[in-house]
Each structure stands twice: as structure tokens, then as C-alpha cells.
Amino acid sequence: MNIIVVINLAVAGFLVGANVWFFFLQSPLLISIMGRDKFVPIQMKLTKLLFKSLTVAAVLLVVFAWFSGGTQTIFGAVFAAASALVAHFFIIPRALKAGGRGRAETIADGGDHSVAKFAIEGSGPSAAFWHRMVVVFVVLILIGALVNIGGTVR
């Protein structure tokens, strides 16, 4: 295995690992410890940072996949990069704006601090659509990274 292939796998692994950690492990744990009101502002800042790093990593993945070879490897990388770019420049800014409005609604209503409620609608009812779109694009990035890994190890 040459160094380009190893770097390709490391970058794809980062895309998978960062998403799994951020959305499926860290978020539920922090919301249950901190409560929704304290968690949401921190999560919004971290989401912005996460998607910057995911976008850079996904674009780098395309470069490494190109030199690693294989149609599936390249397709997965391009799919992950396209998903990350759309999320970073289109979905995330709108989701964060909606999250601010949703947070105000939740605080005004007395709020439901459950993890399940946050997973469904984000910070509040007006943020539900954009929160779900973030989840969709996280899944798309994961699919692209996993297709890339599958093509690389084949």
C-alpha cells in the first residue's frame, strides 16, 4: 500500500469518525448532561467549526482519491466533497440562523430538554426543517466516505 492510499483512508476515516463522534456520541451525551438551553449555543459554534474541517477534508479526499485510483474511490470522494460543500455553504448557515430563532422559541415556551426532542427538531420548531437537512447531509457525507473506503480497500 503506498502512502497516498494510506492518507486517503485516513482522511475518509476522519470524515466518518468526526461525524459519528460529533452527532451520534458527543451531542446526545452533552445535551443530557448540560440541558438543551446550555447545549445549543455551544453546539451551534461547534457545528460551524466541524463543517469547515469536514469540507477541507472532503476536498482533500478528492485529491488523494484521484491519485489512489479506482472509479469507486473517486466517486465516493466526489460525492462526499459535493455534499460537504453544499452543507457548508448553503445548509449550515441557514440551519444556524433557524437554530437561533428556534432557541428563542424553546426558551419562551419553557423548553423540552430531551435528547429525542432535540434530535427531531433541533433547537426549536422553526429550526426543525434545517436541522433535518443537516442530518441528511451528514448521512450523505458518511455515504461518500464509506464508498471511498470500500473502493480503496477493494
Short mmCIF file of C-alpha atoms in Angstrom, two decimals:
data_model
loop_
_atom_site.label_atom_id
_atom_site.label_comp_id
_atom_site.label_asym_id
_atom_site.label_seq_id
_atom_site.Cartn_x
_atom_site.Cartn_y
_atom_site.Cartn_z
CA MET A 1 0.00 0.00 0.00
CA ASN A 2 1.51 3.34 -0.93
CA ILE A 3 1.40 6.50 1.19
CA ILE A 4 -1.32 8.16 -0.93
CA VAL A 5 -3.67 5.25 -0.28
CA VAL A 6 -2.94 5.41 3.46
CA ILE A 7 -3.61 9.15 3.53
CA ASN A 8 -6.80 8.63 1.51
CA LEU A 9 -8.02 6.09 4.07
CA ALA A 10 -7.04 8.37 6.97
CA VAL A 11 -8.96 11.32 5.53
CA ALA A 12 -12.03 9.18 4.75
CA GLY A 13 -11.77 7.74 8.26
CA PHE A 14 -11.73 11.27 9.66
CA LEU A 15 -14.93 12.10 7.75
CA VAL A 16 -16.64 9.05 9.22
CA GLY A 17 -15.17 9.33 12.71
CA ALA A 18 -15.74 13.06 13.15
CA ASN A 19 -19.39 12.76 12.12
CA VAL A 20 -20.06 9.72 14.29
CA TRP A 21 -18.38 11.36 17.27
CA PHE A 22 -19.99 14.78 16.83
CA PHE A 23 -23.56 13.81 16.02
CA PHE A 24 -24.09 10.37 17.49
CA LEU A 25 -21.90 10.28 20.61
CA GLN A 26 -20.96 13.76 21.82
CA SER A 27 -24.25 15.55 21.12
CA PRO A 28 -26.63 13.18 22.95
CA LEU A 29 -24.24 12.96 25.89
CA LEU A 30 -23.77 16.72 26.22
CA ILE A 31 -27.46 17.52 25.86
CA SER A 32 -28.32 15.04 28.61
CA ILE A 33 -25.61 16.49 30.89
CA MET A 34 -25.99 20.21 30.11
CA GLY A 35 -29.60 20.51 29.10
CA ARG A 36 -30.84 21.90 25.83
CA ASP A 37 -30.60 25.59 26.77
CA LYS A 38 -26.87 25.48 27.58
CA PHE A 39 -26.03 22.93 24.91
CA VAL A 40 -27.49 24.60 21.80
CA PRO A 41 -25.26 27.73 21.72
CA ILE A 42 -22.14 25.59 22.12
CA GLN A 43 -23.34 23.09 19.52
CA MET A 44 -24.03 25.86 17.01
CA LYS A 45 -20.45 27.16 17.29
CA LEU A 46 -19.01 23.65 17.12
CA THR A 47 -21.15 22.80 14.08
CA LYS A 48 -19.68 25.72 12.16
CA LEU A 49 -16.16 24.57 13.03
CA LEU A 50 -16.94 20.92 12.25
CA PHE A 51 -18.25 21.67 8.77
CA LYS A 52 -15.24 23.84 7.94
CA SER A 53 -12.97 20.92 8.77
CA LEU A 54 -15.23 18.38 7.02
CA THR A 55 -15.26 20.49 3.86
CA VAL A 56 -11.48 20.83 3.78
CA ALA A 57 -11.06 17.11 4.47
CA ALA A 58 -13.60 16.11 1.81
CA VAL A 59 -11.92 18.26 -0.85
CA LEU A 60 -8.54 16.77 0.11
CA LEU A 61 -10.13 13.33 -0.14
CA VAL A 62 -10.90 14.01 -3.81
CA VAL A 63 -7.24 14.80 -4.46
CA PHE A 64 -5.99 11.68 -2.67
CA ALA A 65 -8.69 9.51 -4.27
CA TRP A 66 -7.68 10.78 -7.70
CA PHE A 67 -4.12 9.61 -7.14
CA SER A 68 -5.20 6.38 -5.41
CA GLY A 69 -7.16 5.36 -8.48
CA GLY A 70 -10.34 3.42 -8.87
CA THR A 71 -13.69 4.71 -10.02
CA GLN A 72 -15.49 3.85 -6.79
CA THR A 73 -12.80 5.54 -4.71
CA ILE A 74 -13.04 8.74 -6.76
CA PHE A 75 -16.85 8.67 -6.93
CA GLY A 76 -17.15 8.33 -3.14
CA ALA A 77 -14.73 11.19 -2.58
CA VAL A 78 -16.50 13.48 -5.06
CA PHE A 79 -19.88 12.60 -3.52
CA ALA A 80 -18.60 13.36 -0.01
CA ALA A 81 -16.97 16.60 -1.15
CA ALA A 82 -20.06 17.80 -3.03
CA SER A 83 -22.22 17.02 0.00
CA ALA A 84 -19.82 18.80 2.36
CA LEU A 85 -19.57 21.87 0.12
CA VAL A 86 -23.35 22.19 -0.23
CA ALA A 87 -23.74 21.70 3.52
CA HIS A 88 -21.01 24.19 4.42
CA PHE A 89 -22.07 26.99 2.08
CA PHE A 90 -25.84 26.50 1.87
CA ILE A 91 -27.32 24.27 4.58
CA ILE A 92 -25.29 25.16 7.69
CA PRO A 93 -25.69 28.97 7.51
CA ARG A 94 -29.46 28.59 7.18
CA ALA A 95 -29.59 25.94 9.88
CA LEU A 96 -27.67 28.14 12.31
CA LYS A 97 -29.91 31.11 11.60
CA ALA A 98 -33.01 28.95 12.12
CA GLY A 99 -31.38 27.46 15.23
CA GLY A 100 -31.15 30.90 16.80
CA ARG A 101 -34.85 31.50 16.17
CA GLY A 102 -35.74 28.02 17.39
CA ARG A 103 -33.73 28.52 20.57
CA ALA A 104 -35.65 31.72 21.34
CA GLU A 105 -38.95 29.85 20.80
CA THR A 106 -37.90 26.99 23.06
CA ILE A 107 -36.79 29.31 25.85
CA ALA A 108 -40.07 31.28 25.58
CA ASP A 109 -42.11 28.05 25.79
CA GLY A 110 -40.23 26.74 28.82
CA GLY A 111 -38.48 24.19 26.62
CA ASP A 112 -38.32 20.44 26.39
CA HIS A 113 -34.82 19.31 27.30
CA SER A 114 -34.98 15.77 25.95
CA VAL A 115 -32.42 14.34 23.57
CA ALA A 116 -35.21 12.85 21.43
CA LYS A 117 -36.91 16.22 21.02
CA PHE A 118 -33.61 17.84 20.02
CA ALA A 119 -32.87 15.05 17.53
CA ILE A 120 -36.24 15.65 15.83
CA GLU A 121 -36.47 19.42 15.72
CA GLY A 122 -33.12 20.85 16.73
CA SER A 123 -33.26 23.94 18.88
CA GLY A 124 -36.98 24.54 18.33
CA PRO A 125 -39.93 24.14 15.95
CA SER A 126 -38.80 26.74 13.41
CA ALA A 127 -35.40 25.01 13.14
CA ALA A 128 -36.81 21.52 12.52
CA PHE A 129 -36.53 21.57 8.70
CA TRP A 130 -32.95 22.86 8.64
CA HIS A 131 -31.92 20.56 11.47
CA ARG A 132 -33.17 17.60 9.45
CA MET A 133 -31.33 18.89 6.38
CA VAL A 134 -28.08 18.94 8.38
CA VAL A 135 -28.72 15.32 9.33
CA VAL A 136 -29.38 14.42 5.67
CA PHE A 137 -26.09 15.99 4.58
CA VAL A 138 -24.18 14.31 7.41
CA VAL A 139 -25.52 10.99 6.14
CA LEU A 140 -24.57 11.91 2.55
CA ILE A 141 -21.01 12.74 3.64
CA LEU A 142 -20.84 9.44 5.52
CA ILE A 143 -22.07 7.52 2.47
CA GLY A 144 -19.49 9.18 0.23
CA ALA A 145 -16.67 8.47 2.69
CA LEU A 146 -17.74 4.85 3.12
CA VAL A 147 -17.99 4.33 -0.66
CA ASN A 148 -14.49 5.81 -0.93
CA ILE A 149 -13.18 3.45 1.75
CA GLY A 150 -14.89 0.50 0.08
CA GLY A 151 -13.33 1.36 -3.27
CA THR A 152 -9.91 1.86 -1.71
CA VAL A 153 -9.72 -1.40 0.22
CA ARG A 154 -11.14 -3.45 -2.65
#
